[in-house]
Coordinates of C-alpha atoms in Angstrom, one line a residue:
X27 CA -17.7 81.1 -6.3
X28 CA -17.3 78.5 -4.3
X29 CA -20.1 75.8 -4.3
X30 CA -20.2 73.4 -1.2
X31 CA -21.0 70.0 -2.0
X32 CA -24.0 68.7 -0.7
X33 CA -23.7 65.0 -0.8
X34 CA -24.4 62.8 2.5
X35 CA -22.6 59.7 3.6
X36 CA -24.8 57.7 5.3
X37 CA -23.7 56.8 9.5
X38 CA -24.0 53.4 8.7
X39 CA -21.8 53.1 5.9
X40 CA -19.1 54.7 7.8
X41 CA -20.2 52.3 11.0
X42 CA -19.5 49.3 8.1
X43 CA -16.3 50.8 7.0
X44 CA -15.1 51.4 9.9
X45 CA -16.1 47.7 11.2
X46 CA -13.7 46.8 8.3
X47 CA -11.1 48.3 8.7
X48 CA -11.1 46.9 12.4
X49 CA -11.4 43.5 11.0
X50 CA -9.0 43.3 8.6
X51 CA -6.5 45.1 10.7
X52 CA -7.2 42.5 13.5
X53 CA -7.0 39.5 10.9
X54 CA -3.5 41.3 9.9
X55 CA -2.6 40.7 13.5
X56 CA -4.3 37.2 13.6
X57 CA -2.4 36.1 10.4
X58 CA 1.3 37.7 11.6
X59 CA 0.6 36.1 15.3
X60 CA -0.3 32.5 13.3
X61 CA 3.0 32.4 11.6
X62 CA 5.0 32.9 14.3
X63 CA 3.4 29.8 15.7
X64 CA 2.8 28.1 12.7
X65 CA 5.5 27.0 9.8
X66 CA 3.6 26.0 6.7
X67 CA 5.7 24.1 4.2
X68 CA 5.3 21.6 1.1
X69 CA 7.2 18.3 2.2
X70 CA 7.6 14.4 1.2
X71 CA 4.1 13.9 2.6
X72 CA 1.9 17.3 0.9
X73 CA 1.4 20.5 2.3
X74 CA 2.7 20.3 6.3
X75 CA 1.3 22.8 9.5
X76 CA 3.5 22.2 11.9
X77 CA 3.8 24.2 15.5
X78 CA 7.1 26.0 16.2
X79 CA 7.6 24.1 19.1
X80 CA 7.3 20.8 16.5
X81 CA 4.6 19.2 19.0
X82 CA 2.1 19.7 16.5
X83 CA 2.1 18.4 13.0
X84 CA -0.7 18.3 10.2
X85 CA 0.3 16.8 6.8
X86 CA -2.2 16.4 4.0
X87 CA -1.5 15.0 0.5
X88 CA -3.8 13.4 -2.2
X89 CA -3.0 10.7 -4.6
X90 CA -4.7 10.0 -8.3
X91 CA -4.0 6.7 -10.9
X92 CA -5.4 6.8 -14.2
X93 CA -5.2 3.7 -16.0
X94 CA -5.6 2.1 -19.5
X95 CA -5.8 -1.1 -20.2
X96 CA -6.8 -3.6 -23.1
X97 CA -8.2 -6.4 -23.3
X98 CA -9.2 -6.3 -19.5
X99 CA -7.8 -5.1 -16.4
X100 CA -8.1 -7.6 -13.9
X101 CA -6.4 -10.8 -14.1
X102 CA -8.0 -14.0 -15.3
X103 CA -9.0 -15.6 -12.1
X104 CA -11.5 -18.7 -13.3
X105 CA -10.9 -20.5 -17.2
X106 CA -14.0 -18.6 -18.3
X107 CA -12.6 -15.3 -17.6
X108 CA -10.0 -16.4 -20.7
X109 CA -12.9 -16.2 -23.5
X110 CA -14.9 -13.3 -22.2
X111 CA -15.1 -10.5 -24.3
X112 CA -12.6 -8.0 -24.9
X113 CA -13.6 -4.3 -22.5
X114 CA -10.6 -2.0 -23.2
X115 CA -10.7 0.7 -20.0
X116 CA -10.1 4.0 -19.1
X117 CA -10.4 4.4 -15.7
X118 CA -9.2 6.7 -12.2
X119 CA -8.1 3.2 -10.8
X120 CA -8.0 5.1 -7.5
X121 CA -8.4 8.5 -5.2
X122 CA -6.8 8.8 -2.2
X123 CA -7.1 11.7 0.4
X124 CA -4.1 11.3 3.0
X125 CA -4.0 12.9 6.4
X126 CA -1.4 12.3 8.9
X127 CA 1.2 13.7 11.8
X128 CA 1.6 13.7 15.7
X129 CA -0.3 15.5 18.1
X130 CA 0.8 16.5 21.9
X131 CA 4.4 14.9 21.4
X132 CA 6.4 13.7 17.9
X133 CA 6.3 10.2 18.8
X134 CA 2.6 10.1 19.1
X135 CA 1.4 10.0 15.5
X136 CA -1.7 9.3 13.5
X137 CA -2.9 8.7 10.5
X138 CA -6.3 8.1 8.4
X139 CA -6.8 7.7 4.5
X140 CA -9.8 7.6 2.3
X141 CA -10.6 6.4 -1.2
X142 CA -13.0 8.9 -2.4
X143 CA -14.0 7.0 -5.7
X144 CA -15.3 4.4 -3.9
X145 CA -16.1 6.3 -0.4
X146 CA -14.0 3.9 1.9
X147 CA -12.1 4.3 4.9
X148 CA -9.0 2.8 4.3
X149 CA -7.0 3.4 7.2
X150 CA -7.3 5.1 10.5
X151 CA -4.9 4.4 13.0
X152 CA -2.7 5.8 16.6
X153 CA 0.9 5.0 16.9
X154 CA 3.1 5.7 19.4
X155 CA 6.7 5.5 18.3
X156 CA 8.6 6.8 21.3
X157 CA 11.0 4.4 21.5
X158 CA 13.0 2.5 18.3
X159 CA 12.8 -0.9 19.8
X160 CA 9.2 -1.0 21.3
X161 CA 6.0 0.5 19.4
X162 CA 2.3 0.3 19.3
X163 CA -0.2 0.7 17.3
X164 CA -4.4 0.7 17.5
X165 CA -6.7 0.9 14.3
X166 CA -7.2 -0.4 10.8
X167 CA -4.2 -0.6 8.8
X168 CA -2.8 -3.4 5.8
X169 CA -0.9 -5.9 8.4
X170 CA 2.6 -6.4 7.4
X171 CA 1.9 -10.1 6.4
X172 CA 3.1 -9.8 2.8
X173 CA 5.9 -7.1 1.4
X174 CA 4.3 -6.8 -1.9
X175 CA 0.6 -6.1 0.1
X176 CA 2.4 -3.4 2.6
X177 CA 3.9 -1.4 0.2
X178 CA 1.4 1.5 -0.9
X179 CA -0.1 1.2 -4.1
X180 CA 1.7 4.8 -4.9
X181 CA 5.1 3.0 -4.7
X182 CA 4.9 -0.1 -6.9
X183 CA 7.1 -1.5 -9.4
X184 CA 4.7 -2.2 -11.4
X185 CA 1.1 -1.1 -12.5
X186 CA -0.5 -3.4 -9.8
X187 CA 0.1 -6.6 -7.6
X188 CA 1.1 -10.0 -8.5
X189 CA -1.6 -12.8 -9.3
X190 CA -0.9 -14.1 -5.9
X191 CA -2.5 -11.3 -4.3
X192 CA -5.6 -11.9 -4.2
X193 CA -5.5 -15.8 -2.6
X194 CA -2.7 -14.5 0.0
X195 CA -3.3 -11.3 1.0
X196 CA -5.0 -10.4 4.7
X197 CA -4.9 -6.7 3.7
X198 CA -6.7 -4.3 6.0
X199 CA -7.6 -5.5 10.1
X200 CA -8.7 -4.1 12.8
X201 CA -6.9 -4.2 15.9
X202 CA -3.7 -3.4 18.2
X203 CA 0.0 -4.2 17.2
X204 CA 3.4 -4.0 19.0
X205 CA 6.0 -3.8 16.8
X206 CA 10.2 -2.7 17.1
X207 CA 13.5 -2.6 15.3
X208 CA 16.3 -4.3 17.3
X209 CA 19.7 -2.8 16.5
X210 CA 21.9 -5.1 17.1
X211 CA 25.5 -5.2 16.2
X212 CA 26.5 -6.3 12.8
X213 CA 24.3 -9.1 11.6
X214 CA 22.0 -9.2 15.0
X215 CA 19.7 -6.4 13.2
X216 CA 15.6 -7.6 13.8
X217 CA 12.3 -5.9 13.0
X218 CA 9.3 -7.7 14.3
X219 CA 5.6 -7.3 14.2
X220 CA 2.8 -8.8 16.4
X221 CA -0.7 -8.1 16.7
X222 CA -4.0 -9.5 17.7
X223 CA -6.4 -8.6 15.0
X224 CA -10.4 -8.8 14.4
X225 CA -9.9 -10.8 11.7
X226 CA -13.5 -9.9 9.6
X227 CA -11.6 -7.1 7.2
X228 CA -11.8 -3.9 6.8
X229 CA -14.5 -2.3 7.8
X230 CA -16.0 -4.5 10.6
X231 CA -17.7 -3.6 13.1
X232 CA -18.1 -6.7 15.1
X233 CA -16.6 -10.2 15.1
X234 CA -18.6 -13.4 14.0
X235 CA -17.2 -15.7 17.1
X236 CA -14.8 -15.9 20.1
X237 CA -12.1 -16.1 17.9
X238 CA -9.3 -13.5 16.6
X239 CA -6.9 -13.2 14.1
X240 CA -3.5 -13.6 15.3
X241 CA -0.4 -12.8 12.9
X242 CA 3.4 -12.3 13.5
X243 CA 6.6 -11.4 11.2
X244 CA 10.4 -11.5 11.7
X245 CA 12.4 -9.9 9.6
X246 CA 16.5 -10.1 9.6
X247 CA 18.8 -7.6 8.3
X248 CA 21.4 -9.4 8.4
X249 CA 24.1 -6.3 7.0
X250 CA 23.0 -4.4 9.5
X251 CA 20.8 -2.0 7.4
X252 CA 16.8 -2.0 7.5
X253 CA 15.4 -2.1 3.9
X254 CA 11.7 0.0 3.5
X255 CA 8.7 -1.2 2.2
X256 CA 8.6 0.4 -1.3
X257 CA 9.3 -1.0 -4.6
X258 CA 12.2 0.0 -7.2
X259 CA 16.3 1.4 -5.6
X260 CA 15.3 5.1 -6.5
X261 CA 17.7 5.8 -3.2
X262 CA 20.2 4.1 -4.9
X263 CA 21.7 2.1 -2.1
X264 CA 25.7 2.4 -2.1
X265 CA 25.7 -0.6 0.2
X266 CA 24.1 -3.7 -0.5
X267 CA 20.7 -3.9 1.5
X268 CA 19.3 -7.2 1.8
X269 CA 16.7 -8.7 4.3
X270 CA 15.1 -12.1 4.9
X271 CA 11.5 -12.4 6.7
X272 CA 8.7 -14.8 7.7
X273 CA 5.1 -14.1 8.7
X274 CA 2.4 -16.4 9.6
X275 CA -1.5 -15.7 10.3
X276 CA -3.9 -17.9 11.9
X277 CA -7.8 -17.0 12.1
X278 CA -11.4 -18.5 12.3
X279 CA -13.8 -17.1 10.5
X280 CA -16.4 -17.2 7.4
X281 CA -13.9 -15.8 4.9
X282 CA -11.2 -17.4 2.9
X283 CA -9.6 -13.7 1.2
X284 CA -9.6 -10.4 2.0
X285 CA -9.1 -7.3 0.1
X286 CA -10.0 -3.6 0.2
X287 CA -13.9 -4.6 0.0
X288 CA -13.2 -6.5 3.4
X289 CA -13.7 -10.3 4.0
X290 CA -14.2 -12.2 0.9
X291 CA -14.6 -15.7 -0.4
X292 CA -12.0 -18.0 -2.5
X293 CA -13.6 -20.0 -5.2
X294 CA -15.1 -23.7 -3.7
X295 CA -15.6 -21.4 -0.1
X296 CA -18.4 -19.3 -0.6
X297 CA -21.4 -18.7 1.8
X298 CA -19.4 -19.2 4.9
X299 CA -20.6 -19.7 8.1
X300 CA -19.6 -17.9 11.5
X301 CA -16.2 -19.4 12.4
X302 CA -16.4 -22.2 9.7
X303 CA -13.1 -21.5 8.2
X304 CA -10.1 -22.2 10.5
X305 CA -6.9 -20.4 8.1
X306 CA -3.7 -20.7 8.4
X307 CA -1.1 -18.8 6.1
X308 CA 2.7 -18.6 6.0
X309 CA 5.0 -16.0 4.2
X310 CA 9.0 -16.4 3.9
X311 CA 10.3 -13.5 2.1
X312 CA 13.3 -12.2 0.7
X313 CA 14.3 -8.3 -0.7
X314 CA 17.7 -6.5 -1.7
X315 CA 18.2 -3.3 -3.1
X316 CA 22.3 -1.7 -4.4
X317 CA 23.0 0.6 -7.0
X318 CA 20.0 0.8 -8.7
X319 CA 19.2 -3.1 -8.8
X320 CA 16.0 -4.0 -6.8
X321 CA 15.0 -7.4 -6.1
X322 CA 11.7 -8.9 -4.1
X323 CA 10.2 -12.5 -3.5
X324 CA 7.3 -14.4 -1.9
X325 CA 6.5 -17.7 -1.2
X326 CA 3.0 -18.9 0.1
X327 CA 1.2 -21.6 1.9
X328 CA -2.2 -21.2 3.0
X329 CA -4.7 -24.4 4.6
X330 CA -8.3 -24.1 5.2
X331 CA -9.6 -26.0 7.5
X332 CA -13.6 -26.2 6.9
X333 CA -14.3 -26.8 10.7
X334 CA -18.2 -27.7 9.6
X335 CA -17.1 -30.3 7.4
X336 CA -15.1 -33.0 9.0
X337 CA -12.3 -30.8 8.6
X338 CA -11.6 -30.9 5.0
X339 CA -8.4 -29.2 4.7
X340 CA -7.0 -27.2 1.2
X341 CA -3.9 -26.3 1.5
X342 CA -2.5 -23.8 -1.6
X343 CA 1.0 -22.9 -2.5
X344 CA 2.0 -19.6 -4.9
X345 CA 5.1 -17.7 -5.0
X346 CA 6.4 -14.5 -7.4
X347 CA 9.8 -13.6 -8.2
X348 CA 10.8 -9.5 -8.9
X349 CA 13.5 -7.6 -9.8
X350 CA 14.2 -4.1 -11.5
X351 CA 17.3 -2.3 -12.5
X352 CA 17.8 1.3 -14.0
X353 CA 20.2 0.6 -17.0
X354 CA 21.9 4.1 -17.2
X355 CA 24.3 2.6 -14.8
X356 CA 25.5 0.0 -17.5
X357 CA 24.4 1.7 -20.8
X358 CA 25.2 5.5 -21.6
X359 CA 22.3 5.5 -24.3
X360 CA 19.9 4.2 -21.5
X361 CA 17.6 7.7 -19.4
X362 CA 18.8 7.7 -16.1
X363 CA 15.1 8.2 -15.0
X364 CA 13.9 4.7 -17.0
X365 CA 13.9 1.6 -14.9
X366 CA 12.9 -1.5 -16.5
X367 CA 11.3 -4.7 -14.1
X368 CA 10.1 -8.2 -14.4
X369 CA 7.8 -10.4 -12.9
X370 CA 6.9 -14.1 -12.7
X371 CA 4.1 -15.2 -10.0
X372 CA 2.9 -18.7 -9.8
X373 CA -0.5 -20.3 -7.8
X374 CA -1.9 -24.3 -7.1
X375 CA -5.1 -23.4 -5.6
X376 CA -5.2 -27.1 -4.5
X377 CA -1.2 -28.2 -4.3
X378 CA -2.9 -31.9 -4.0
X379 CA -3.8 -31.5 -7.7
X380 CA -0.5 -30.5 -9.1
X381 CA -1.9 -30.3 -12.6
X382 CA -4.0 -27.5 -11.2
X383 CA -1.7 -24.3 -12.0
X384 CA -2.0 -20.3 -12.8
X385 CA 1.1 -18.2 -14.1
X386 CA 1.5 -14.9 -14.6
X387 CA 4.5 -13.0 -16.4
X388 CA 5.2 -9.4 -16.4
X389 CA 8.0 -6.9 -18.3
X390 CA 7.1 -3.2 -17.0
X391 CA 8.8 0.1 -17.7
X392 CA 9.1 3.2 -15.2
X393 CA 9.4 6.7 -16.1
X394 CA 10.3 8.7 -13.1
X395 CA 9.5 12.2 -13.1
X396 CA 9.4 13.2 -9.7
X397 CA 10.5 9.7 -8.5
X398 CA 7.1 7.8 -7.1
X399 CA 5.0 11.0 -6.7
X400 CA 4.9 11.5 -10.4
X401 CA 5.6 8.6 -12.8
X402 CA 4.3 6.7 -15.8
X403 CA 4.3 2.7 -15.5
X404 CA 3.3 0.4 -18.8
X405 CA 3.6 -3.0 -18.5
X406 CA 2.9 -6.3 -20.9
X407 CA 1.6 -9.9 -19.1
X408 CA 1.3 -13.0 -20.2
X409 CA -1.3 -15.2 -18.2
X410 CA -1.5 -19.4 -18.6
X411 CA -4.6 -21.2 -16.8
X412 CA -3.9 -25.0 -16.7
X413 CA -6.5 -27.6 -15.2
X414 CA -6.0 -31.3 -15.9
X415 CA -9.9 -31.7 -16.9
X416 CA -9.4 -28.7 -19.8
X417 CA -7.5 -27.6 -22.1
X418 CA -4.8 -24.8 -21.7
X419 CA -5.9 -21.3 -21.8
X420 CA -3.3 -18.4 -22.7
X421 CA -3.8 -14.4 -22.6
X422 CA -1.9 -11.3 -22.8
X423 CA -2.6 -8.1 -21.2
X424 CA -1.6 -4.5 -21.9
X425 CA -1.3 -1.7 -19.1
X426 CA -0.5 2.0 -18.6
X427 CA -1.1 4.0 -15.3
X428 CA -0.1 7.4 -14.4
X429 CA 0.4 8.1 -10.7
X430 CA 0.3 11.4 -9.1
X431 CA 0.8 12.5 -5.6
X432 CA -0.2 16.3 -4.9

């Protein structure tokens, strides 16, 4: 006999279903009608939404560096620093989220990035890049000053920056920039840079006088082939790639250094003033890259001018020397992914007292497994402190880093 079946489905369920299946049959449309407008891809530069009519473009990537290091991991910068106690480290060194593109039209770009383990923003800037030979650029960005400064942290030679860094560097500025590369025939091959800065560091919000930063660079290519800001020839250049530069910075302000914190003081210039400082740096600079062989240098001059003073001027001098080469190219034995580099940097923070003098040596190895978005750097230095009032002081310094790009 048969037996109906009693049991009720309520109106609402059957409302909420229904509600469902509406929804996910109009996010089915939603998603089919986004990729024909959307392409979604992983690229050089992390995951990439770009717009099929290429107008659009939204890249995001993260980068991580963990670090170990013994007996310290900053260099000696002061002759106490030389007897301190021993503080072997493990450390994320540093965080970055990335975020760049163009919007409206492919030669109007942007791009911002953040150090999360420290919560700063690093960079944020507009370019518009419509034309090869005339660009320009609003922000906060590292200026171009120094090569060794410009190139990302990501795509150094070795574990970290020379000694010289930290006297020479202007780092990150707010500002605007024009800025071109002049194809010329044969050797008549420019870049140049120009911009008219803040000059207080990264991170300012206002200026302390009348007075801005001012900085310029020419660079030469003079085989007719421009030569990027990275270190180490992964590329492999079949051509030899050389280029010759000079920068030059003038500003008035209380600082004497910057760095990623923003404006800064060099030892003997602390507790500056508004506009006490009157600085005035130049760069010349030299870089080639062929077959595997990579080669960078820098020489500095920077005077202070303490404008409260009676104009007691310091001037300081420092330069480093860098090369790298991957040895598979001369030795079969040798893995073609190993590159090994060295690295001498010298600085007179008074070139009046020529006694006064800090070295730095460095031998570092690179293992390349997805070229700079996945490698492992160690590296060895040797650091000499010499003041005519004390005795020598010596050190060595040990250093591995792993950096990641996702």
């Amino acid at each position: 006999m048969y037996k109906e079946n009693n049991s009720n489905i309520s109106p609402k369920i059957v409302i909420l279903i229904l509600l469902l299946l509406i929804g996910f049959k109009g996010f089915s449309q939603q998603e089919k009608d986004t990729t024909k407008l959307m392409n979604v891809r992983y690229g050089s530069k992390g995951i990439e939404l770009e717009t099929r009519d290429k107008k659009f473009l939204f890249q995001l990537a993260s980068r991580l560096q963990f670090r170990f290091s013994t007996p310290n991991d900053t260099d000696p910068l002061t002759y106490d620093d030389y007897s301190q106690d021993p503080k072997t480290t493990f450390k994320i060194n540093r965080a970055r989220l990335k975020v760049g593109g163009h919007a409206f039209e492919p030669w109007l770009k942007y791009y911002w990035e953040y150090e999360l383990s420290q919560s700063n923003l690093l960079d944020f800037r507009i370019m518009i890049e419509k034309w090869d030979w005339l660009s320009f650029k609003v922000g906060q960005w590292k200026t171009e000053f120094t090569r060794e400064r410009f190139i990302s942290s990501g795509e150094q030679q070795m574990v970290d920056r020379s000694l010289i860094n930290r006297p020479f560097t202007v780092d990150r500025q707010l500002g605007v920039e024009v800025y071109g590369h002049l194809k010329g025939a044969g050797i008549a091959d420019f870049n140049y840079w120009a911009a008219a800065l803040t000059g207080t560091g990264r991170g300012s919000t206002s200026n302390d006088d009348n007075h801005l930063m001012y900085f310029g660079r020419a660079q030469w290519n003079f085989l007719g082939r421009f030569l990027d800001f990275e270190g180490c020839d992964l590329e492999f250049h079949e051509k030899p790639t050389p280029v010759i530069a000079f920068s030059a910075i003038t500003n008035r302000s209380p600082y004497t250094r910057f760095s990623q914190a923003g404006g800064g003081s060099l030892d003997g210039f602390e507790d500056g003033l508004p506009g006490q400082y009157r600085v005035n740096q130049w760069n010349f600079e030299t870089a080639f890259m062929y077959r595997g062989f990579s080669w960078q240098s820098e020489l500095h001059t920077k005077e202070i001018i303490d404008k409260i003073n009676n104009n007691d001027t310091t001037i300081m001098k420092g330069y480093y020397i860098q090369a790298g080469y991957f040895f598979h190219n001369v030795f079969d034995w040798w893995p073609k992914h190993l590159e090994m580099a060295g690295r001498h940097a010298a600085y007179r923070p008074d070139n009046s007292i020529r006694e006064n003098r800090q070295d730095e040596s460095t031998l570092a190895f690179n293992w390349f497994f997805k070229g700079h978005k996945n490698k492992l750097t160690s590296e060895v230095s040797y650091f000499s402190f010499q003041d005519k009032t004390l005795p020598l002081q010596q050190g060595w310094r040990f250093r591995i880093q792993w950096d990641i790009s996702l």
